[in-house]
Coordinates of C-alpha atoms and ligand atoms in Angstrom, one line a residue:
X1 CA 94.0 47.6 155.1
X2 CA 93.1 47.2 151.3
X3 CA 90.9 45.0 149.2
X4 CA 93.8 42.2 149.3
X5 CA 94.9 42.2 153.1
X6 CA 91.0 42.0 153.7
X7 CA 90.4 39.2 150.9
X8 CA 93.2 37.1 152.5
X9 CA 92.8 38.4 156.2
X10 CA 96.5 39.4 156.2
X11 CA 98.5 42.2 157.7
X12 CA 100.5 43.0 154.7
X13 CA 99.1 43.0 150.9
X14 CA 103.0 40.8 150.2
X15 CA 102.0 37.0 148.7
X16 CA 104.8 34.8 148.0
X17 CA 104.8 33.5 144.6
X18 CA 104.5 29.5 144.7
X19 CA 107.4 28.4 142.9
X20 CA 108.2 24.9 141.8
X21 CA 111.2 23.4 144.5
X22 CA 111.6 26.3 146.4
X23 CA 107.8 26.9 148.1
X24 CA 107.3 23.9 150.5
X25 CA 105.8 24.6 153.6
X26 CA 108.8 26.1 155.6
X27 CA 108.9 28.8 153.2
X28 CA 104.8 29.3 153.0
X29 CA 104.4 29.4 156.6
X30 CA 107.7 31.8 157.8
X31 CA 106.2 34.6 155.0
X32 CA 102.1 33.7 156.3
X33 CA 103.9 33.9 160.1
X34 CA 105.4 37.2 159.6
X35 CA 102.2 38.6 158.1
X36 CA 102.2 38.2 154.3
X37 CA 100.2 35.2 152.7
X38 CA 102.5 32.0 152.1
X39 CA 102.0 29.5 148.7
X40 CA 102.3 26.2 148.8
X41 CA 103.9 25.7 145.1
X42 CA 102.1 22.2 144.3
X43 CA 103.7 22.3 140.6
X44 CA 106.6 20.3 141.6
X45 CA 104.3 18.1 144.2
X46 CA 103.0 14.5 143.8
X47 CA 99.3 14.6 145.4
X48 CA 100.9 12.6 148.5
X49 CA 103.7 15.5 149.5
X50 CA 101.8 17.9 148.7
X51 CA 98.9 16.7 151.4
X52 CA 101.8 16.2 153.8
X53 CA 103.4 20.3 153.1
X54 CA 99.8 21.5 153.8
X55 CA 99.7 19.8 156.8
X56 CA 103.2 21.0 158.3
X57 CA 102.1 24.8 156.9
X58 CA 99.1 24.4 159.0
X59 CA 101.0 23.0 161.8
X60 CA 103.7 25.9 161.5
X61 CA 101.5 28.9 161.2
X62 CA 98.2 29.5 162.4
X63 CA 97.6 32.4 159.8
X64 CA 96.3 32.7 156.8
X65 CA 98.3 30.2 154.2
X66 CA 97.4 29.3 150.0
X67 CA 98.2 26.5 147.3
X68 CA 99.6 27.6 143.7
X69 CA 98.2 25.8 141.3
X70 CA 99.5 25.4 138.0
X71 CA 96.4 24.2 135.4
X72 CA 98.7 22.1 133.9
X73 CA 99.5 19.6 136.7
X74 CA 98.7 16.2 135.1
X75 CA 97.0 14.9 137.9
X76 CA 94.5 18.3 138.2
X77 CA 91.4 16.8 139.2
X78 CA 93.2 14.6 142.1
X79 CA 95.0 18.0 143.5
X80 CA 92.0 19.8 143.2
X81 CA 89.9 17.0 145.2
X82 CA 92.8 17.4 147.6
X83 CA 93.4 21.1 148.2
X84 CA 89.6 20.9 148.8
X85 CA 89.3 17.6 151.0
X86 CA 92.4 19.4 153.3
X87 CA 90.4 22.3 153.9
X88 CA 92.5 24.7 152.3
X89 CA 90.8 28.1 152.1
X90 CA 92.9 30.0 149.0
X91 CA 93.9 29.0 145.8
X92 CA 95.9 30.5 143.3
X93 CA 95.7 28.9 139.9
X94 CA 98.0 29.6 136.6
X95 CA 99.2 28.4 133.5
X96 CA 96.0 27.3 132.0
X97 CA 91.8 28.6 131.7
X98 CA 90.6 29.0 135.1
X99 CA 87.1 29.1 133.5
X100 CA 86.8 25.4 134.0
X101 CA 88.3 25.2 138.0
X102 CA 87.0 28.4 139.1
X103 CA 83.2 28.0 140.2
X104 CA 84.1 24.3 141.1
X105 CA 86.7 26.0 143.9
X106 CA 84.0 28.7 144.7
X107 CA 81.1 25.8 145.3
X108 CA 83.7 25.0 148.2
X109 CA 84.1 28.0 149.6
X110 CA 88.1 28.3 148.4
X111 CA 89.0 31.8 147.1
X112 CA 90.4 32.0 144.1
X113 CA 93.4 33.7 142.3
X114 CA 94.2 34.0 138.5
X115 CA 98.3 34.5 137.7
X116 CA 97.7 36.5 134.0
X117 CA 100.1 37.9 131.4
X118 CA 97.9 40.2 129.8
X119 CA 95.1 42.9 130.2
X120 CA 93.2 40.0 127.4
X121 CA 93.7 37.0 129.7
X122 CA 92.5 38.9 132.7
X123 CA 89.0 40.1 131.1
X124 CA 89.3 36.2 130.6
X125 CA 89.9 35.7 134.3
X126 CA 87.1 38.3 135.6
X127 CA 84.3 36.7 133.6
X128 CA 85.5 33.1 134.8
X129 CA 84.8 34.7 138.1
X130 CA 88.1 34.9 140.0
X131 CA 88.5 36.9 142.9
X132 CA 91.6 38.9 142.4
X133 CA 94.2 38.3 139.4
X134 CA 97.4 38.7 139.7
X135 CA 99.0 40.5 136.5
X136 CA 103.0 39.3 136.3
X137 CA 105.6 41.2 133.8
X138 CA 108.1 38.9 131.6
X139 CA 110.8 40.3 134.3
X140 CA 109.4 37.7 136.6
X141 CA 111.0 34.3 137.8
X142 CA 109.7 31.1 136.2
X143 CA 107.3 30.6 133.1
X144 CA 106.3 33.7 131.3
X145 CA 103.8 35.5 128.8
X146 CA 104.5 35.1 125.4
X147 CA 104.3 39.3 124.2
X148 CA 107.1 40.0 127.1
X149 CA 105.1 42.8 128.2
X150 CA 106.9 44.1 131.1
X151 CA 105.2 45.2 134.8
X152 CA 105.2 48.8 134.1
X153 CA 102.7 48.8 130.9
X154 CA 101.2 45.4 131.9
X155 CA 100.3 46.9 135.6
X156 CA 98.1 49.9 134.4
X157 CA 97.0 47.9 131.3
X158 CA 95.5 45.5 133.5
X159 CA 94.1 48.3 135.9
X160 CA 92.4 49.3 132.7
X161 CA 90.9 46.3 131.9
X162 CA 88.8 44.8 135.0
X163 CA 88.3 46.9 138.2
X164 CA 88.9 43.8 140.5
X165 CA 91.5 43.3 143.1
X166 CA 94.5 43.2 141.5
X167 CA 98.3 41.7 142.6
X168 CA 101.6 43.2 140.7
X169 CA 104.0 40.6 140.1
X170 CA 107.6 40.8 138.2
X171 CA 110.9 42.5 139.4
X172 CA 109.5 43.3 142.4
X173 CA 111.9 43.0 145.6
X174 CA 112.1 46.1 147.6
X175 CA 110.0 48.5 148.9
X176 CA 110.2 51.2 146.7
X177 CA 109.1 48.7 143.9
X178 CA 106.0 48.0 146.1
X179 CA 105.3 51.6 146.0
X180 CA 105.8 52.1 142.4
X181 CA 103.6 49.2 141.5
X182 CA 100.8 50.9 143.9
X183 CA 100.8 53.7 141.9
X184 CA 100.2 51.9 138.7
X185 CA 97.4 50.6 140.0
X186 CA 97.8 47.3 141.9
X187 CA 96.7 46.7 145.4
X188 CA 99.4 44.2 146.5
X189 CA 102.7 42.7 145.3
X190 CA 103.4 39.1 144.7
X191 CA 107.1 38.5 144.9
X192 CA 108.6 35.4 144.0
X193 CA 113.0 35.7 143.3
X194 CA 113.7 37.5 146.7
X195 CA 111.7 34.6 148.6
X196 CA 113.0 31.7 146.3
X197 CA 116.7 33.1 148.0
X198 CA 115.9 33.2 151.2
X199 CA 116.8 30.5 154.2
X200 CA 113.4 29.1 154.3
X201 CA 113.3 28.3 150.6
X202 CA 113.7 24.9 149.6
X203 CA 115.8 25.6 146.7
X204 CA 119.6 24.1 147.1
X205 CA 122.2 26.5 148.7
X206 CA 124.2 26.5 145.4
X207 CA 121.4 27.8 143.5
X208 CA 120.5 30.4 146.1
X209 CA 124.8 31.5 146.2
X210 CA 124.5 31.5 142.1
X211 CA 121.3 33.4 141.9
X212 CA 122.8 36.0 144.1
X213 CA 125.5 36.8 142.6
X214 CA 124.2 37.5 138.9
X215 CA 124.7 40.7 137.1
X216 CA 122.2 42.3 134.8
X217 CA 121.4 40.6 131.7
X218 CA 121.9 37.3 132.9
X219 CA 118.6 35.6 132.5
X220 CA 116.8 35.7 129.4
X221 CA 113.6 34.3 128.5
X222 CA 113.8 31.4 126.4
X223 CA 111.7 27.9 124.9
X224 CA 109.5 30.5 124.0
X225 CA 108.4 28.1 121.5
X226 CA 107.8 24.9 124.4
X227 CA 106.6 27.3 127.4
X228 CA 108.4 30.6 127.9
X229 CA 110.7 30.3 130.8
X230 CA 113.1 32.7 132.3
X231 CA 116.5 30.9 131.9
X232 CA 120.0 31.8 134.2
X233 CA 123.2 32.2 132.3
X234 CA 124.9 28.8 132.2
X235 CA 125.0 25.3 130.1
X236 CA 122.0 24.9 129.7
X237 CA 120.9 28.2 129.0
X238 CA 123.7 28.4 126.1
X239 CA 122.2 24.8 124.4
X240 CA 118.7 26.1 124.5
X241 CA 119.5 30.0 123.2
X242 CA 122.1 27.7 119.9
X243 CA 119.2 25.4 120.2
X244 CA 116.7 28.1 118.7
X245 CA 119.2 30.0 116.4
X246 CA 119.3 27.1 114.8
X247 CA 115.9 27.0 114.1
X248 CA 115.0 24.2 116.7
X249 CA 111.3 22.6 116.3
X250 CA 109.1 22.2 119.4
X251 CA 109.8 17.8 119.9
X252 CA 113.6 19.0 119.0
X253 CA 113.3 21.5 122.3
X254 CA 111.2 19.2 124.2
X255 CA 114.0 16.9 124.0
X256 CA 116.6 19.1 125.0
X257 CA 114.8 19.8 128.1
X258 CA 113.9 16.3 129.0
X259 CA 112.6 15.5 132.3
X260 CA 113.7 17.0 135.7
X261 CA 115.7 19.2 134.4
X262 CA 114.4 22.1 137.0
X263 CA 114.6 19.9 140.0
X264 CA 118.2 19.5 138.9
X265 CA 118.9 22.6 138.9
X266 CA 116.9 24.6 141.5
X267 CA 116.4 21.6 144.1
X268 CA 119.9 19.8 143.7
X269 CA 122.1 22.8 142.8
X270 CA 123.6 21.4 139.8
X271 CA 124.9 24.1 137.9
X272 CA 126.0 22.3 134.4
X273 CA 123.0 20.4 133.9
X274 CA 120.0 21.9 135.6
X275 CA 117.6 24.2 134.5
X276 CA 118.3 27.3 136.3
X277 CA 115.3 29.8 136.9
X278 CA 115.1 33.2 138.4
X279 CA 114.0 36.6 137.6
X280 CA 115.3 39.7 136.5
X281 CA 115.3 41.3 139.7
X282 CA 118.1 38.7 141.2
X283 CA 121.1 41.3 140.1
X284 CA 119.4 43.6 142.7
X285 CA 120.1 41.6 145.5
X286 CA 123.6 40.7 144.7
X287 CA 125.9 41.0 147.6
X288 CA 123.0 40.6 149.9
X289 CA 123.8 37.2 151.2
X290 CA 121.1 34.4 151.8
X291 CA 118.7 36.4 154.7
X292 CA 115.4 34.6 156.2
X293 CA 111.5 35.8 155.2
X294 CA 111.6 37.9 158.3
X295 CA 114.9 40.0 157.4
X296 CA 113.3 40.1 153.8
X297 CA 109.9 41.2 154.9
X298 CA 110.6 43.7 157.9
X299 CA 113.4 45.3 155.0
X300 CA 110.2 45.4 152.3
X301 CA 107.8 46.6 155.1
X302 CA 110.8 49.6 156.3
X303 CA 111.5 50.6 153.0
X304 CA 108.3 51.0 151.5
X305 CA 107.7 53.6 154.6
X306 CA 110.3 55.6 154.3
X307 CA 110.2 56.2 150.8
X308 CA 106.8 56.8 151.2
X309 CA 107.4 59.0 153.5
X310 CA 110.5 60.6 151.3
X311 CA 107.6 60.9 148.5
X312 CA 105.4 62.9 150.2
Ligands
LIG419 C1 112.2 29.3 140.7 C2 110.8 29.8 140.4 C3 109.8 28.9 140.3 C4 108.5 29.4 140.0 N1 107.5 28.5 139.9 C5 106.2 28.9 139.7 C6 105.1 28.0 139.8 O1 105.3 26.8 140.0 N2 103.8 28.5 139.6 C7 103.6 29.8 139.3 O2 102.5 30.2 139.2 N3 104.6 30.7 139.3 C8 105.9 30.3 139.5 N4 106.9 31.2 139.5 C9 106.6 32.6 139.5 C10 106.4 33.2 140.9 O3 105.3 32.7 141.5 C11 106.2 34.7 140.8 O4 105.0 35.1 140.2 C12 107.4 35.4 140.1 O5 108.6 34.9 140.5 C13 107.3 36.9 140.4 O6 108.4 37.6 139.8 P1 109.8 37.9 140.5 O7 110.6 36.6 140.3 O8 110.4 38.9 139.7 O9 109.6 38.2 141.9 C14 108.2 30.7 139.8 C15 109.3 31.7 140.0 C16 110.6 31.2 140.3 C17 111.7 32.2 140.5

């Protein structure tokens, strides 16, 4: 037991990361059912599906289950209405100022979670109120801080900086990263490329086969510029990084990317066109095959004993 596992009423202090097409409710409630806390990722969500994903989650697992919010969701004050009106109990919110969501999900009685790049946005994040933050390196899957500061200094900066509950996230996908990011300082781990591969993830078999078989150095972090986003080697990644040599301007980038680009790639497996995103950590699993959350999580759970116990 910790200050997370308690927060969320969970066994282990393991969230899944909501992630855009891969974190419906399949994938939420296997990693809530085998005793980490599951995200609904409402970012790619119109307010209808995502009403019907937190039904099935609460159909499929009795446990403890969240919705990621991103601040950024055009619709906000519709999903917020919603996530409240469906009774959902946690909430973790990101890209954007939870000063103005916080005490609104509070006077419901909905904890909330900041997702912050820096030791400056989480003092930002305590004083809005949140109840935990979690701190994520530039190694990490999906949009990104802008300084790149990776999980090792941004863990113990972040310790440094507010004394509440606090969630690593970035590169993390084995046990022994669990451990090392406990020792820096965090309480739990929020992984988001392991689950994003796994059986239960809504993200299209070719994009799970591609992501596991990357080697290192093939994602960078791109449309810095636009919205920092971890990009995988391919077309579209090779546009974008000629794009920006060439000293492209923001409405320039925001028309290479164009709309539905992500859902192209991560939900419909096209390879040439899509945007492809995954974290750093994906060359780790390579070889590994697509496994389900409870192959990933008893593996996490094993490992972080043993080499606990190897430690000591
Ligand atoms: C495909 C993909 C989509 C993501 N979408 C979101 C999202 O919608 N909202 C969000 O807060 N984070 C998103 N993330 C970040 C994850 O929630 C998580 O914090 C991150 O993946 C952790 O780092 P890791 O990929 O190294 O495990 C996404 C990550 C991936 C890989």
């Amino acid at each position: 037991m910790n200050r997370i596992t308690s927060l969320f009423g969970i066994t282990y202090p393991i969230i899944q990361g909501g992630m855009v097409w891969c974190s419906g409710w399949r994938l939420a409630s296997a990693v809530s059912n085998a005793g980490g806390l599951g995200l609904l990722g409402a970012g790619s969500m119109h307010p209808d599906t995502l009403r019907e994903h937190i039904r099935k989650c609460r159909e499929a697992t009795s446990r403890p289950f969240g919705v990621n919010l991103p601040l950024m969701y055009p619709q906000i004050d519709e999903v917020m209405q919603l996530v409240a009106d469906e009774g959902v109990r946690i909430v973790f919110t990101s890209a954007g100022s939870p000063r103005k969501w916080t005490g609104w999900l509070h006077e419901r009685g909905i904890t909330v979670v900041h997702v912050v790049s820096s030791s400056v946005f989480a003092r930002k994040a305590e004083e809005a109120g949140v109840d935990a933050i979690v701190a994520e390196g530039f190694e990490a899957g999906g949009h990104n801080g802008r300084e790149e500061t990776t999980t090792l200094c941004l863990i113990p900066a972040v310790r440094r900086a507010t004394e509440l509950p606090l969630i690593a996230a970035g590169g993390i996908a084995t046990g022994a990263a669990m451990l090392a990011v406990e020792a820096l300082g965090a309480e739990g781990v929020q992984i988001g490329t392991r689950f994003a591969l796994t059986a239960e993830s809504s993200a299209s078999e070719v994009f799970k086969d591609y992501c596991l078989n990357l080697n290192e150095g093939d994602t960078r972090l791109l449309l810095k510029k636009l919205s920092p986003t971890r990009l995988v080697k391919g077309k579209f990644l090779d546009e974008v990084s000629q794009a920006e040599d060439a000293g492209a301007s923001v409405d320039e980038l925001r028309t290479l990317l164009g709309k539905g680009r992500a859902k192209r790639g991560i939900f419909e497996g096209d390879l040439e066109e899509g945007e492809l995103e995954i974290g750093q950590v994906a060359s780790l699993l390579k070889g590994k095959g697509i496994q389900t959350v409870a192959e990933v999580m008893k593996e996490l759970t094993g490992e972080y004993e043993e080499r606990l116990s190897a430690l000591r």
